Tab-separated table of C-alpha atoms in Angstrom:
chain	number	residue	atom	x	y	z
A	6	MET	CA	-36.307	25.977	44.882
A	7	ALA	CA	-33.206	27.456	46.537
A	8	ASP	CA	-29.761	26.848	44.878
A	9	GLY	CA	-29.168	23.108	45.098
A	10	VAL	CA	-32.091	22.234	47.386
A	11	LEU	CA	-35.263	20.543	46.307
A	12	SER	CA	-38.602	21.412	47.887
A	13	GLY	CA	-38.304	18.228	49.970
A	14	GLY	CA	-35.003	19.216	51.316
A	15	GLU	CA	-32.907	16.801	49.176
A	16	ARG	CA	-29.527	18.199	48.040
A	17	VAL	CA	-28.514	18.270	44.448
A	18	VAL	CA	-25.115	19.086	42.906
A	19	THR	CA	-25.043	22.294	40.782
A	20	PHE	CA	-22.464	23.688	38.502
A	21	GLY	CA	-21.224	25.923	41.348
A	22	ASP	CA	-20.993	22.910	43.664
A	23	LYS	CA	-18.729	21.127	41.234
A	24	PHE	CA	-16.206	24.006	41.618
A	25	ARG	CA	-16.514	24.153	45.383
A	26	HIS	CA	-15.960	20.416	45.690
A	27	ALA	CA	-13.172	20.033	43.090
A	28	GLY	CA	-10.613	19.332	45.764
A	29	PHE	CA	-12.829	16.418	47.106
A	30	PHE	CA	-13.342	15.019	43.591
A	31	GLY	CA	-9.615	15.254	42.874
A	32	PHE	CA	-8.953	13.306	46.054
A	33	LEU	CA	-11.462	10.634	44.870
A	34	LEU	CA	-9.686	10.398	41.474
A	35	GLN	CA	-6.301	10.073	43.081
A	36	ALA	CA	-7.692	7.355	45.464
A	37	ALA	CA	-9.151	5.549	42.428
A	38	SER	CA	-5.803	5.694	40.606
A	39	VAL	CA	-4.043	4.249	43.646
A	40	LEU	CA	-6.633	1.378	43.856
A	41	LEU	CA	-6.097	0.635	40.125
A	42	VAL	CA	-2.356	0.537	40.615
A	43	LEU	CA	-2.697	-1.769	43.579
A	44	ALA	CA	-5.232	-3.944	41.731
A	45	ALA	CA	-3.159	-4.428	38.539
A	46	PRO	CA	-0.708	-6.755	40.067
A	47	ALA	CA	-3.479	-8.667	41.819
A	48	ALA	CA	-5.324	-9.092	38.528
A	49	ALA	CA	-2.154	-10.159	36.653
A	50	ALA	CA	-1.447	-12.667	39.394
A	51	LYS	CA	-4.955	-14.117	39.091
A	52	VAL	CA	-4.530	-14.494	35.391
A	53	ASP	CA	-1.137	-16.171	35.959
A	54	GLY	CA	-2.746	-18.715	38.251
A	55	GLN	CA	-5.455	-19.402	35.766
A	56	PHE	CA	-2.812	-19.800	33.019
A	57	ARG	CA	-0.823	-22.342	35.090
A	58	ALA	CA	-4.016	-24.298	35.841
A	59	TRP	CA	-4.917	-24.276	32.210
A	60	LEU	CA	-1.427	-25.533	31.274
A	61	GLN	CA	-1.718	-28.531	33.579
A	62	THR	CA	-5.340	-29.532	33.284
A	63	ASP	CA	-6.103	-28.559	29.638
A	64	LEU	CA	-2.933	-28.401	27.550
A	65	TRP	CA	-0.834	-31.016	29.221
A	66	PRO	CA	-3.150	-33.936	28.425
A	67	ASP	CA	-3.302	-32.882	24.731
A	68	ALA	CA	0.550	-32.454	24.622
A	69	GLU	CA	1.111	-35.843	26.307
A	70	ALA	CA	-1.189	-37.505	23.671
A	71	ARG	CA	1.024	-36.005	21.028
A	72	GLY	CA	4.158	-37.564	22.441
A	73	ILE	CA	5.493	-34.639	24.407
A	74	SER	CA	7.404	-35.606	27.581
A	75	ARG	CA	6.786	-34.006	30.890
A	76	LYS	CA	10.369	-32.895	30.905
A	77	THR	CA	9.986	-31.023	27.611
A	78	PHE	CA	6.687	-29.551	28.751
A	79	ASN	CA	8.008	-28.262	31.922
A	80	GLN	CA	11.119	-26.783	30.370
A	81	ALA	CA	9.058	-25.014	27.737
A	82	PHE	CA	6.843	-23.212	30.322
A	83	ASP	CA	9.344	-22.753	33.174
A	84	GLY	CA	8.795	-19.237	34.341
A	85	VAL	CA	6.434	-18.389	31.495
A	86	LYS	CA	3.616	-16.027	32.218
A	87	PRO	CA	0.915	-14.591	29.932
A	88	ASN	CA	2.071	-11.500	28.025
A	89	LEU	CA	-0.844	-9.310	28.549
A	90	LYS	CA	0.666	-6.637	26.255
A	91	LEU	CA	-0.034	-8.721	23.152
A	92	PRO	CA	-2.894	-7.541	20.973
A	93	ASP	CA	-6.308	-9.282	20.447
A	94	LEU	CA	-6.541	-10.829	23.932
A	95	VAL	CA	-9.578	-11.339	26.112
A	96	MET	CA	-9.314	-12.013	29.788
A	97	PRO	CA	-10.815	-15.222	31.273
A	98	GLY	CA	-14.556	-14.886	31.757
A	99	GLU	CA	-14.896	-11.835	29.433
A	100	LYS	CA	-16.270	-11.625	25.978
A	101	PRO	CA	-14.394	-10.040	22.974
A	102	SER	CA	-15.532	-6.400	22.532
A	103	THR	CA	-16.278	-4.898	19.240
A	104	PRO	CA	-15.781	-1.161	18.833
A	105	LYS	CA	-19.118	0.525	18.036
A	106	VAL	CA	-17.515	3.428	16.299
A	107	GLN	CA	-14.529	3.278	13.865
A	108	HIS	CA	-12.430	6.424	14.180
A	109	GLN	CA	-10.061	5.720	11.292
A	110	ALA	CA	-10.537	4.442	7.727
A	111	GLU	CA	-9.302	0.819	7.987
A	112	PHE	CA	-8.859	0.199	4.232
A	113	GLY	CA	-6.677	2.477	2.153
A	114	SER	CA	-4.972	2.604	-1.161
A	115	PRO	CA	-2.516	-0.154	-2.008
A	116	GLY	CA	0.015	2.493	-3.027
A	117	PRO	CA	1.800	2.890	0.338
A	118	TYR	CA	2.463	-0.891	0.485
A	119	PHE	CA	4.900	-0.262	-2.451
A	120	ALA	CA	6.565	2.756	-0.929
A	121	GLU	CA	10.141	3.212	-2.096
A	122	LYS	CA	11.380	3.341	1.489
A	123	THR	CA	10.199	-0.268	1.872
A	124	LEU	CA	10.988	-1.555	-1.607
A	125	ALA	CA	14.514	-0.053	-1.965
A	126	PRO	CA	16.077	-1.790	1.080
A	127	VAL	CA	14.765	-5.180	-0.077
A	128	ALA	CA	16.024	-4.627	-3.578
A	129	THR	CA	19.423	-3.256	-2.821
A	130	GLY	CA	19.959	-5.703	0.003
A	131	GLY	CA	18.984	-8.505	-2.279
A	132	ARG	CA	21.467	-7.493	-4.967
A	133	ALA	CA	24.254	-7.335	-2.412
A	134	ARG	CA	23.471	-10.834	-1.179
A	135	ALA	CA	22.868	-12.248	-4.629
A	136	GLY	CA	26.580	-12.039	-5.185
A	137	ARG	CA	27.634	-13.060	-1.634
A	138	TYR	CA	25.493	-16.217	-1.638
A	139	ALA	CA	25.611	-16.901	-5.367
A	140	SER	CA	26.869	-20.550	-5.012
A	141	THR	CA	24.348	-21.370	-2.265
A	142	LEU	CA	21.462	-19.882	-4.253
A	143	ALA	CA	22.444	-21.730	-7.435
A	144	ARG	CA	22.371	-25.034	-5.518
A	145	ILE	CA	19.070	-24.165	-3.930
A	146	GLU	CA	17.527	-23.294	-7.371
A	147	GLN	CA	18.863	-26.495	-8.755
A	148	ARG	CA	17.323	-28.608	-5.971
A	149	TYR	CA	14.087	-26.822	-5.488
A	150	GLY	CA	13.397	-24.983	-8.741
A	151	VAL	CA	12.804	-21.590	-7.018
A	152	PRO	CA	14.804	-18.614	-8.431
A	153	GLY	CA	17.370	-17.191	-6.031
A	154	VAL	CA	15.871	-13.700	-6.508
A	155	ILE	CA	12.507	-14.872	-5.216
A	156	VAL	CA	13.964	-16.452	-2.218
A	157	LEU	CA	15.944	-13.323	-1.457
A	158	ALA	CA	12.873	-11.108	-1.788
A	159	VAL	CA	11.007	-13.167	0.729
A	160	TRP	CA	13.936	-13.109	3.153
A	161	GLY	CA	14.230	-9.404	2.771
A	162	ARG	CA	10.567	-8.778	3.240
A	163	GLU	CA	10.119	-11.017	6.241
A	164	THR	CA	13.070	-10.022	8.470
A	165	GLY	CA	15.176	-7.563	6.553
A	166	TYR	CA	17.751	-10.250	5.690
A	167	GLY	CA	17.905	-11.281	9.283
A	168	ALA	CA	18.242	-7.773	10.765
A	169	ALA	CA	14.877	-7.855	12.529
A	170	ARG	CA	15.144	-8.756	16.228
A	171	LEU	CA	13.089	-11.698	17.395
A	172	ARG	CA	12.945	-10.814	21.054
A	173	TYR	CA	9.913	-12.901	22.090
A	174	ASP	CA	9.798	-16.327	23.691
A	175	ALA	CA	7.760	-18.475	21.373
A	176	PHE	CA	6.150	-20.372	24.306
A	177	GLU	CA	5.219	-17.179	25.967
A	178	VAL	CA	3.602	-15.795	22.781
A	179	LEU	CA	1.870	-18.943	21.684
A	180	GLY	CA	0.873	-19.886	25.213
A	181	THR	CA	-0.685	-16.540	25.866
A	182	ARG	CA	-2.533	-16.525	22.530
A	183	ALA	CA	-3.632	-20.150	22.944
A	184	PHE	CA	-5.097	-19.226	26.335
A	185	LEU	CA	-6.351	-15.648	25.804
A	186	SER	CA	-6.675	-14.885	22.070
A	187	ALA	CA	-9.994	-13.316	21.141
A	188	THR	CA	-9.675	-14.924	17.671
A	189	LYS	CA	-7.912	-17.968	16.264
A	190	ARG	CA	-7.410	-19.562	19.688
A	191	ASP	CA	-7.587	-23.094	18.218
A	192	MET	CA	-4.970	-22.167	15.584
A	193	TYR	CA	-2.612	-20.951	18.270
A	194	ARG	CA	-3.131	-23.985	20.374
A	195	THR	CA	-2.078	-26.115	17.319
A	196	GLU	CA	0.949	-24.051	16.798
A	197	LEU	CA	1.802	-24.286	20.489
A	198	ILE	CA	1.777	-28.052	20.374
A	199	ALA	CA	3.887	-27.903	17.175
A	200	ALA	CA	6.434	-25.726	19.024
A	201	LEU	CA	6.582	-28.408	21.752
A	202	GLU	CA	7.134	-31.027	19.086
A	203	ILE	CA	10.086	-29.099	17.718
A	204	VAL	CA	11.759	-29.274	21.066
A	205	GLN	CA	10.724	-32.818	21.726
A	206	LYS	CA	12.256	-34.061	18.475
A	207	GLY	CA	15.521	-32.335	19.367
A	208	LEU	CA	15.359	-29.906	16.362
A	209	GLU	CA	15.786	-26.821	18.643
A	210	PRO	CA	16.431	-26.275	22.388
A	211	VAL	CA	13.871	-24.342	24.356
A	212	GLY	CA	16.128	-21.345	24.639
A	213	ALA	CA	16.572	-20.994	20.811
A	214	MET	CA	12.743	-20.687	20.228
A	215	LYS	CA	12.642	-16.986	19.609
A	216	SER	CA	9.738	-15.533	17.640
A	217	SER	CA	7.821	-12.399	16.524
A	218	TRP	CA	4.965	-11.097	18.535
A	219	ALA	CA	2.737	-13.320	16.431
A	220	GLY	CA	4.726	-16.495	17.193
A	221	ALA	CA	6.528	-16.809	13.917
A	222	LEU	CA	9.930	-18.362	14.154
A	223	GLY	CA	13.376	-17.350	12.685
A	224	GLN	CA	14.433	-15.413	9.677
A	225	PRO	CA	11.808	-16.960	7.280
A	226	GLN	CA	9.089	-16.299	9.888
A	227	PHE	CA	7.673	-19.782	9.894
A	228	MET	CA	4.824	-20.714	12.236
A	229	PRO	CA	5.832	-23.922	14.102
A	230	THR	CA	3.702	-26.146	11.905
A	231	SER	CA	5.474	-24.750	8.879
A	232	PHE	CA	8.917	-25.318	10.543
A	233	LEU	CA	8.057	-29.000	10.922
A	234	LYS	CA	6.955	-29.329	7.384
A	235	HIS	CA	9.306	-27.165	5.395
A	236	ALA	CA	12.400	-26.154	7.389
A	237	VAL	CA	15.645	-27.975	6.193
A	238	ASP	CA	19.268	-28.332	7.107
A	239	PHE	CA	21.074	-27.082	3.974
A	240	ASP	CA	24.510	-26.320	5.515
A	241	GLY	CA	24.920	-29.934	6.663
A	242	ASP	CA	25.724	-29.343	10.200
A	243	GLY	CA	22.981	-31.672	11.403
A	244	ARG	CA	20.722	-28.890	12.795
A	245	VAL	CA	17.831	-27.144	11.088
A	246	ASP	CA	18.695	-23.506	12.135
A	247	ILE	CA	16.444	-20.764	10.645
A	248	TRP	CA	17.688	-18.296	13.154
A	249	ASP	CA	21.418	-18.014	12.431
A	250	SER	CA	22.166	-20.127	9.405
A	251	VAL	CA	21.735	-18.406	6.015
A	252	PRO	CA	21.903	-21.540	3.923
A	253	ASP	CA	19.155	-23.147	6.103
A	254	THR	CA	17.084	-19.946	5.962
A	255	LEU	CA	17.275	-19.626	2.179
A	256	ALA	CA	16.753	-23.314	1.477
A	257	SER	CA	13.760	-23.485	3.887
A	258	ILE	CA	12.041	-20.670	2.068
A	259	ALA	CA	12.614	-22.362	-1.246
A	260	ASN	CA	11.417	-25.688	0.082
A	261	TYR	CA	8.283	-24.041	1.423
A	262	LEU	CA	7.460	-22.616	-1.991
A	263	ALA	CA	8.407	-25.838	-3.796
A	264	ASP	CA	6.153	-27.831	-1.375
A	265	TYR	CA	3.215	-25.500	-2.304
A	266	GLY	CA	3.671	-26.072	-6.011
A	267	TRP	CA	6.174	-23.621	-7.387
A	268	VAL	CA	6.500	-24.364	-11.143
A	269	ARG	CA	10.091	-24.607	-12.211
A	270	GLY	CA	11.110	-22.301	-15.097
A	271	ARG	CA	8.032	-20.034	-14.952
A	272	ASP	CA	7.940	-16.357	-13.921
A	273	TRP	CA	5.566	-14.949	-11.288
A	274	GLY	CA	3.825	-12.691	-13.724
A	275	PHE	CA	3.931	-9.548	-15.880
A	276	GLU	CA	2.466	-6.049	-15.661
A	277	VAL	CA	0.166	-5.416	-18.537
A	278	THR	CA	-2.294	-2.879	-20.084
A	279	VAL	CA	-5.912	-3.936	-20.178
A	280	PRO	CA	-8.100	-2.358	-22.942
A	281	ASP	CA	-11.524	-1.023	-21.895
A	282	SER	CA	-13.022	-3.700	-24.112
A	283	VAL	CA	-11.801	-6.443	-21.638
A	284	SER	CA	-13.894	-6.718	-18.518
A	285	CYS	CA	-12.023	-6.438	-15.197
A	286	ALA	CA	-14.552	-9.046	-13.922
A	287	LEU	CA	-12.474	-11.768	-15.747
A	288	GLU	CA	-10.005	-11.628	-12.861
A	289	GLY	CA	-9.108	-14.648	-10.754
A	290	PRO	CA	-7.168	-17.944	-10.562
A	291	ASP	CA	-10.315	-19.846	-11.578
A	292	ARG	CA	-10.737	-17.880	-14.880
A	293	GLY	CA	-7.364	-18.578	-16.484
A	294	ARG	CA	-6.610	-19.050	-20.090
A	295	LYS	CA	-3.520	-19.325	-22.235
A	296	ILE	CA	-1.395	-16.224	-22.056
A	297	ALA	CA	-1.336	-16.081	-25.866
A	298	ASP	CA	-5.194	-15.917	-25.681
A	299	TRP	CA	-5.010	-12.952	-23.332
A	300	GLY	CA	-2.837	-11.283	-25.846
A	301	LYS	CA	-5.454	-11.787	-28.550
A	302	PHE	CA	-7.822	-9.712	-26.377
A	303	GLY	CA	-5.398	-6.792	-26.639
A	304	ILE	CA	-3.823	-7.292	-23.253
A	305	ALA	CA	-0.044	-6.484	-23.685
A	306	ARG	CA	3.024	-6.227	-21.466
A	307	VAL	CA	4.008	-2.761	-20.423
A	308	GLY	CA	6.991	-1.362	-22.366
A	309	GLY	CA	5.944	-3.222	-25.547
A	310	LYS	CA	7.809	-6.459	-24.778
A	311	PRO	CA	6.130	-9.580	-25.963
A	312	PHE	CA	5.349	-12.346	-23.549
A	313	PRO	CA	8.143	-14.906	-23.360
A	314	ALA	CA	7.632	-17.709	-25.937
A	315	SER	CA	7.964	-20.253	-23.163
A	316	GLU	CA	4.787	-18.657	-21.400
A	317	ALA	CA	2.577	-18.188	-24.469
A	318	LYS	CA	0.896	-21.644	-24.367
A	319	ALA	CA	0.838	-21.756	-20.554
A	320	GLU	CA	-2.043	-20.633	-18.498
A	321	GLY	CA	-2.135	-17.178	-16.988
A	322	TYR	CA	-4.639	-15.189	-14.901
A	323	LEU	CA	-5.794	-11.635	-14.963
A	324	MET	CA	-5.068	-9.869	-11.664
A	325	MET	CA	-6.191	-6.247	-10.927
A	326	PRO	CA	-5.701	-5.576	-7.246
A	327	ALA	CA	-7.302	-2.104	-7.424
A	328	GLY	CA	-9.675	-2.831	-10.286
A	329	ARG	CA	-9.468	-0.074	-13.000
A	330	HIS	CA	-7.689	2.222	-10.441
A	331	GLY	CA	-4.249	0.721	-10.622
A	332	PRO	CA	-1.729	-1.482	-12.292
A	333	ALA	CA	-2.942	-4.768	-13.945
A	334	PHE	CA	-1.173	-8.079	-14.281
A	335	ILE	CA	-1.073	-11.397	-16.049
A	336	VAL	CA	0.131	-13.773	-13.345
A	337	THR	CA	1.243	-17.377	-13.379
A	338	PRO	CA	0.431	-20.176	-10.875
A	339	ASN	CA	3.618	-19.132	-9.127
A	340	PHE	CA	1.946	-15.909	-8.015
A	341	TYR	CA	-0.622	-17.962	-6.084
A	342	VAL	CA	2.211	-20.010	-4.547
A	343	LEU	CA	3.663	-16.769	-3.221
A	344	LYS	CA	0.203	-16.111	-1.694
A	345	GLU	CA	0.645	-19.355	0.361
A	346	TYR	CA	3.422	-17.556	2.154
A	347	ASN	CA	1.135	-14.628	2.908
A	348	THR	CA	-2.492	-14.585	1.671
A	349	SER	CA	-2.371	-10.962	0.427
A	350	ASP	CA	-2.311	-10.065	-3.182
A	351	LEU	CA	-0.114	-7.143	-2.330
A	352	TYR	CA	2.399	-9.257	-0.509
A	353	ALA	CA	2.766	-11.559	-3.555
A	354	LEU	CA	3.118	-8.482	-5.802
A	355	PHE	CA	5.685	-7.029	-3.535
A	356	ILE	CA	7.763	-10.180	-3.623
A	357	GLY	CA	7.482	-10.327	-7.441
A	358	LEU	CA	8.457	-6.709	-7.968
A	359	SER	CA	11.346	-6.979	-5.464
A	360	ALA	CA	12.622	-10.086	-7.234
A	361	ASP	CA	12.486	-8.290	-10.501
A	362	ARG	CA	14.400	-5.319	-9.054
A	363	ILE	CA	17.048	-7.587	-7.512
A	364	ALA	CA	17.528	-9.207	-10.911
A	365	HIS	CA	17.127	-6.326	-13.328
A	366	GLY	CA	17.662	-3.021	-11.404
A	367	ASP	CA	15.261	-0.191	-10.432
A	368	ARG	CA	11.865	-1.354	-11.837
A	369	ARG	CA	8.610	0.124	-10.764
A	370	PHE	CA	4.962	-0.385	-11.765
A	371	SER	CA	4.170	1.819	-14.708
A	372	ALA	CA	0.576	2.530	-13.717
A	373	ASP	CA	-0.303	4.550	-10.609
A	374	TRP	CA	-2.568	3.485	-7.799
A	375	GLY	CA	-5.643	5.728	-8.137
A	376	ALA	CA	-7.535	7.579	-5.434
A	377	VAL	CA	-8.989	4.486	-3.791
A	378	GLY	CA	-9.509	3.586	-0.187
A	379	GLY	CA	-10.830	5.818	2.622
A	380	LEU	CA	-13.575	3.393	3.457
A	381	TYR	CA	-14.162	1.521	6.736
A	382	ARG	CA	-13.858	-2.202	6.542
A	383	SER	CA	-17.264	-2.408	8.024
A	384	ASP	CA	-18.585	-0.425	5.042
A	385	ILE	CA	-17.003	-2.894	2.641
A	386	ALA	CA	-18.294	-5.818	4.673
A	387	ALA	CA	-21.802	-4.434	4.484
A	388	MET	CA	-21.494	-4.159	0.776
A	389	GLN	CA	-20.207	-7.704	0.531
A	390	ARG	CA	-23.192	-8.959	2.490
A	391	ALA	CA	-25.517	-7.010	0.185
A	392	LEU	CA	-23.880	-8.575	-2.858
A	393	GLU	CA	-24.116	-12.009	-1.323
A	394	LYS	CA	-27.920	-11.535	-0.915
A	395	LYS	CA	-28.043	-10.655	-4.620
A	396	GLY	CA	-26.409	-14.007	-5.461
A	397	TYR	CA	-22.777	-12.891	-5.898
A	398	ASP	CA	-19.843	-14.869	-4.595
A	399	VAL	CA	-17.626	-12.383	-2.739
A	400	GLY	CA	-15.508	-14.992	-1.048
A	401	SER	CA	-15.884	-13.753	2.398
A	402	ALA	CA	-17.604	-10.669	3.877
A	403	ASP	CA	-14.461	-9.808	5.712
A	404	GLY	CA	-14.202	-6.082	4.704
A	405	LEU	CA	-11.395	-6.766	2.348
A	406	PRO	CA	-11.938	-6.587	-1.430
A	407	GLY	CA	-10.207	-9.720	-2.638
A	408	PHE	CA	-10.498	-10.936	-6.234
A	409	LYS	CA	-14.000	-12.542	-5.790
A	410	THR	CA	-15.374	-9.281	-4.299
A	411	ARG	CA	-13.640	-7.193	-7.041
A	412	ARG	CA	-15.118	-9.138	-9.829
A	413	SER	CA	-18.469	-9.333	-8.260
A	414	ILE	CA	-18.457	-5.595	-8.110
A	415	GLY	CA	-17.656	-5.511	-11.787
A	416	GLU	CA	-20.443	-7.887	-12.636
A	417	TRP	CA	-22.936	-5.949	-10.545
A	418	GLN	CA	-21.855	-2.598	-12.174
A	419	GLN	CA	-22.202	-4.112	-15.766
A	420	LYS	CA	-25.580	-5.548	-14.939
A	421	ASN	CA	-26.775	-2.195	-13.630
A	422	GLY	CA	-25.458	-0.088	-16.528
A	423	ARG	CA	-22.416	1.289	-14.832
A	424	ALA	CA	-18.859	1.394	-16.043
A	425	ALA	CA	-17.098	-1.574	-14.379
A	426	THR	CA	-14.317	-0.520	-12.112
A	427	CYS	CA	-14.133	-3.636	-9.980
A	428	PHE	CA	-13.306	-1.774	-6.906
A	429	PRO	CA	-15.388	-0.268	-3.974
A	430	ASP	CA	-16.002	3.422	-3.505
A	431	GLU	CA	-18.377	5.357	-1.338
A	432	ASP	CA	-21.055	5.785	-4.052
A	433	LEU	CA	-20.927	2.087	-4.956
A	434	VAL	CA	-21.248	1.051	-1.306
A	435	LYS	CA	-24.423	3.188	-0.983
A	436	ALA	CA	-25.820	2.029	-4.379
A	437	VAL	CA	-25.376	-1.793	-3.603
A	438	LYS	CA	-27.068	-1.451	-0.258
């Protein structure tokens, strides 16, 4: 066979041909790029048209049934187009794609969540505002039973005490997600209808509905359904304003926590030491016991302080977010109320620690976060599914080691003659499978 020619005369492209025809291929690449640029506006216009049709034929009947007027509906979506830069979207007619290969470890150590560069601004900012708004916070605590330092910590964590810019139009974000979200599309539809209800009831004008990229409103970062349930007018001006009114913002956060069961007069929890004789598998809000009884097991507050007398007979719960590889806590029901604001254990701990620092100065957890993490969430999910097949309740095979997963790990380790750590690692993932 001659270079590039088959015996039948058919031409093939050889390595040398590629160099000889590089100019031609470059031309093709440039042409393809031009076509993509020209096609992008056309594709966006097509999605815009599908979005407008969806608004009128799908969303409008639902909104009308919920008491939304045509005037409100039209005002809310006047000039609104899908924001295709938002994450987790799937175009009409397409199916969500799942990456086959994960290039980065998706689950890391909890340590960075409590980095001083994040904690310090919340604590120092909270202390400054504790004095500035002392009277307002006192009235809020009297009415709702939630300590001012907790309210301040939430405010600081959510929007940096109002410094975070909310530059998105809520109807653009929620409309896009209700139409194109790859996950939770029904949830965003519910939130979109709730946003329309806010305007319909005269609580906020359309132009004031500014949100985060996820559709959360105002300085407390309430989703629209939460706004309708928990936002309050505390400054008495006749308007519920969680964007610009500090009293409304603070009282709305407190009302949210009170509505979810904040127990007046109780702390959120205490960092403790847990003896090796106490199993880490005792963790969880469904395995509570009197705090005095935890003390009888040898669990003690760090620093040698006794538990407050008012807490001794009340129920507390063991909480070890990194198993034996990090700080341990005895938490109260109020810890789980904080999780209603954000379902993460680490978020609730961040709020509790920040509140303590606002009230008492520069406090930090005494125990370090160990060398944990570095696993893919898919690895943890596979381990969770394997534990489920063995009869363990891991809560959900979502790739995140919540308390049910952690204690199931501990129970499996104990049953199989291993030291209970109650936290996944590479060896454990392989062993459980």
